Amino acid sequence: MSRIDKRNRLDENPFHYRVAKDQTVLIDYQGKLVKTLKGKEAERFLDKIKAAEDDKTVQLHLAKITGNFKRGNERNFKSTLAALSTTNISPVNKQRKADTPQQ
């Protein structure tokens, strides 16, 4: 496993998971919800976690199931709306508004 986690980030246990009453799995990264699993996907995930040998293997499964989520798409909705409001782009249809003077 040393080739997979070269910087030993998984030793810090950044991922955590919770199972809700309806068997929905909620996966957190550093305290923030990043993925929700339901149905068969949640069942398969829980089976893998039960079969895991140690904490690092659990962390590896959690990292793999969340995917590559930290690549610039983690902006929140408010900052996206603020960026759109400074331009002439409507957030609904994302087309340029006509440059007509407002009354």
mmCIF file of C-alpha atoms in Angstrom:
data_model
loop_
_atom_site.group_PDB
_atom_site.id
_atom_site.type_symbol
_atom_site.label_atom_id
_atom_site.label_comp_id
_atom_site.label_asym_id
_atom_site.label_seq_id
_atom_site.Cartn_x
_atom_site.Cartn_y
_atom_site.Cartn_z
ATOM 1 C CA MET A 1 0.000 0.000 0.000
ATOM 2 C CA SER A 2 3.039 2.285 0.231
ATOM 3 C CA ARG A 3 2.825 3.017 -3.506
ATOM 4 C CA ILE A 4 -0.790 4.178 -3.212
ATOM 5 C CA ASP A 5 -0.450 6.622 -0.307
ATOM 6 C CA LYS A 6 3.002 8.071 -0.976
ATOM 7 C CA ARG A 7 2.539 11.131 1.238
ATOM 8 C CA ASN A 8 0.905 9.161 4.093
ATOM 9 C CA ARG A 9 -2.188 11.361 4.065
ATOM 10 C CA LEU A 10 -4.463 8.455 4.973
ATOM 11 C CA ASP A 11 -2.577 7.973 8.252
ATOM 12 C CA GLU A 12 -4.273 11.159 9.487
ATOM 13 C CA ASN A 13 -7.724 9.537 8.991
ATOM 14 C CA PRO A 14 -9.267 12.434 7.029
ATOM 15 C CA PHE A 15 -12.342 10.389 6.044
ATOM 16 C CA HIS A 16 -15.179 9.293 8.327
ATOM 17 C CA TYR A 17 -18.468 7.600 7.580
ATOM 18 C CA ARG A 18 -21.844 7.368 9.289
ATOM 19 C CA VAL A 19 -24.735 5.007 8.683
ATOM 20 C CA ALA A 20 -28.215 6.509 8.996
ATOM 21 C CA LYS A 21 -31.308 4.621 10.148
ATOM 22 C CA ASP A 22 -32.392 4.008 6.547
ATOM 23 C CA GLN A 23 -28.966 2.435 5.798
ATOM 24 C CA THR A 24 -27.786 5.537 3.927
ATOM 25 C CA VAL A 25 -24.018 5.998 4.253
ATOM 26 C CA LEU A 26 -22.726 9.550 4.708
ATOM 27 C CA ILE A 27 -19.016 10.068 3.994
ATOM 28 C CA ASP A 28 -17.184 13.069 5.440
ATOM 29 C CA TYR A 29 -13.784 14.515 4.561
ATOM 30 C CA GLN A 30 -12.285 16.635 7.324
ATOM 31 C CA GLY A 31 -15.721 17.095 8.866
ATOM 32 C CA LYS A 32 -17.540 18.079 5.652
ATOM 33 C CA LEU A 33 -20.019 15.851 3.850
ATOM 34 C CA VAL A 34 -18.653 14.885 0.430
ATOM 35 C CA LYS A 35 -20.634 11.797 -0.617
ATOM 36 C CA THR A 36 -23.909 10.027 0.143
ATOM 37 C CA LEU A 37 -24.456 6.371 -0.706
ATOM 38 C CA LYS A 38 -27.860 4.701 -0.891
ATOM 39 C CA GLY A 39 -29.238 1.295 -1.748
ATOM 40 C CA LYS A 40 -27.007 -1.342 -3.278
ATOM 41 C CA GLU A 41 -24.052 1.016 -3.501
ATOM 42 C CA ALA A 42 -24.232 1.541 0.270
ATOM 43 C CA GLU A 43 -24.532 -2.216 0.878
ATOM 44 C CA ARG A 44 -21.462 -2.975 -1.279
ATOM 45 C CA PHE A 45 -19.514 -0.244 0.494
ATOM 46 C CA LEU A 46 -20.396 -1.569 3.957
ATOM 47 C CA ASP A 47 -19.374 -5.091 2.903
ATOM 48 C CA LYS A 48 -15.954 -3.774 1.804
ATOM 49 C CA ILE A 49 -15.537 -1.879 5.064
ATOM 50 C CA LYS A 50 -16.393 -4.968 7.136
ATOM 51 C CA ALA A 51 -13.820 -6.988 5.187
ATOM 52 C CA ALA A 52 -11.105 -4.334 5.612
ATOM 53 C CA GLU A 53 -8.046 -5.440 7.569
ATOM 54 C CA ASP A 54 -7.015 -2.146 9.169
ATOM 55 C CA ASP A 55 -7.817 1.569 9.387
ATOM 56 C CA LYS A 56 -5.621 2.461 6.433
ATOM 57 C CA THR A 57 -7.546 0.053 4.205
ATOM 58 C CA VAL A 58 -10.809 1.628 5.389
ATOM 59 C CA GLN A 59 -9.412 5.081 4.573
ATOM 60 C CA LEU A 60 -8.355 3.847 1.123
ATOM 61 C CA HIS A 61 -11.868 2.545 0.392
ATOM 62 C CA LEU A 62 -13.355 5.849 1.559
ATOM 63 C CA ALA A 63 -10.937 7.809 -0.647
ATOM 64 C CA LYS A 64 -11.715 5.661 -3.677
ATOM 65 C CA ILE A 65 -15.497 5.862 -3.271
ATOM 66 C CA THR A 66 -15.458 9.657 -2.961
ATOM 67 C CA GLY A 67 -13.435 9.980 -6.143
ATOM 68 C CA ASN A 68 -11.423 12.976 -7.224
ATOM 69 C CA PHE A 69 -13.558 15.658 -5.609
ATOM 70 C CA LYS A 70 -10.849 18.225 -4.778
ATOM 71 C CA ARG A 71 -10.042 19.587 -8.207
ATOM 72 C CA GLY A 72 -11.479 23.088 -8.295
ATOM 73 C CA ASN A 73 -15.160 22.228 -8.204
ATOM 74 C CA GLU A 74 -15.593 22.700 -4.467
ATOM 75 C CA ARG A 75 -16.764 26.317 -4.671
ATOM 76 C CA ASN A 76 -19.913 26.854 -2.728
ATOM 77 C CA PHE A 77 -23.154 28.114 -4.198
ATOM 78 C CA LYS A 78 -22.940 31.617 -2.679
ATOM 79 C CA SER A 79 -19.535 32.346 -4.207
ATOM 80 C CA THR A 80 -20.769 31.101 -7.582
ATOM 81 C CA LEU A 81 -23.776 33.430 -7.439
ATOM 82 C CA ALA A 82 -21.553 36.313 -6.357
ATOM 83 C CA ALA A 83 -19.248 35.685 -9.319
ATOM 84 C CA LEU A 84 -22.206 35.556 -11.695
ATOM 85 C CA SER A 85 -23.710 38.748 -10.320
ATOM 86 C CA THR A 86 -20.549 40.715 -11.126
ATOM 87 C CA THR A 87 -20.836 39.679 -14.775
ATOM 88 C CA ASN A 88 -23.776 40.103 -17.109
ATOM 89 C CA ILE A 89 -24.647 36.413 -16.977
ATOM 90 C CA SER A 90 -27.918 35.206 -15.532
ATOM 91 C CA PRO A 91 -27.472 32.188 -13.213
ATOM 92 C CA VAL A 92 -30.643 30.559 -14.584
ATOM 93 C CA ASN A 93 -29.939 30.380 -18.304
ATOM 94 C CA LYS A 94 -26.294 31.544 -18.335
ATOM 95 C CA GLN A 95 -26.789 33.749 -21.364
ATOM 96 C CA ARG A 96 -25.578 37.314 -21.602
ATOM 97 C CA LYS A 97 -28.159 39.885 -20.745
ATOM 98 C CA ALA A 98 -28.812 42.631 -23.272
ATOM 99 C CA ASP A 99 -26.807 45.769 -22.619
ATOM 100 C CA THR A 100 -29.862 47.954 -22.137
ATOM 101 C CA PRO A 101 -29.884 50.770 -19.609
ATOM 102 C CA GLN A 102 -31.960 50.033 -16.540
ATOM 103 C CA GLN A 103 -34.673 52.484 -15.538
#
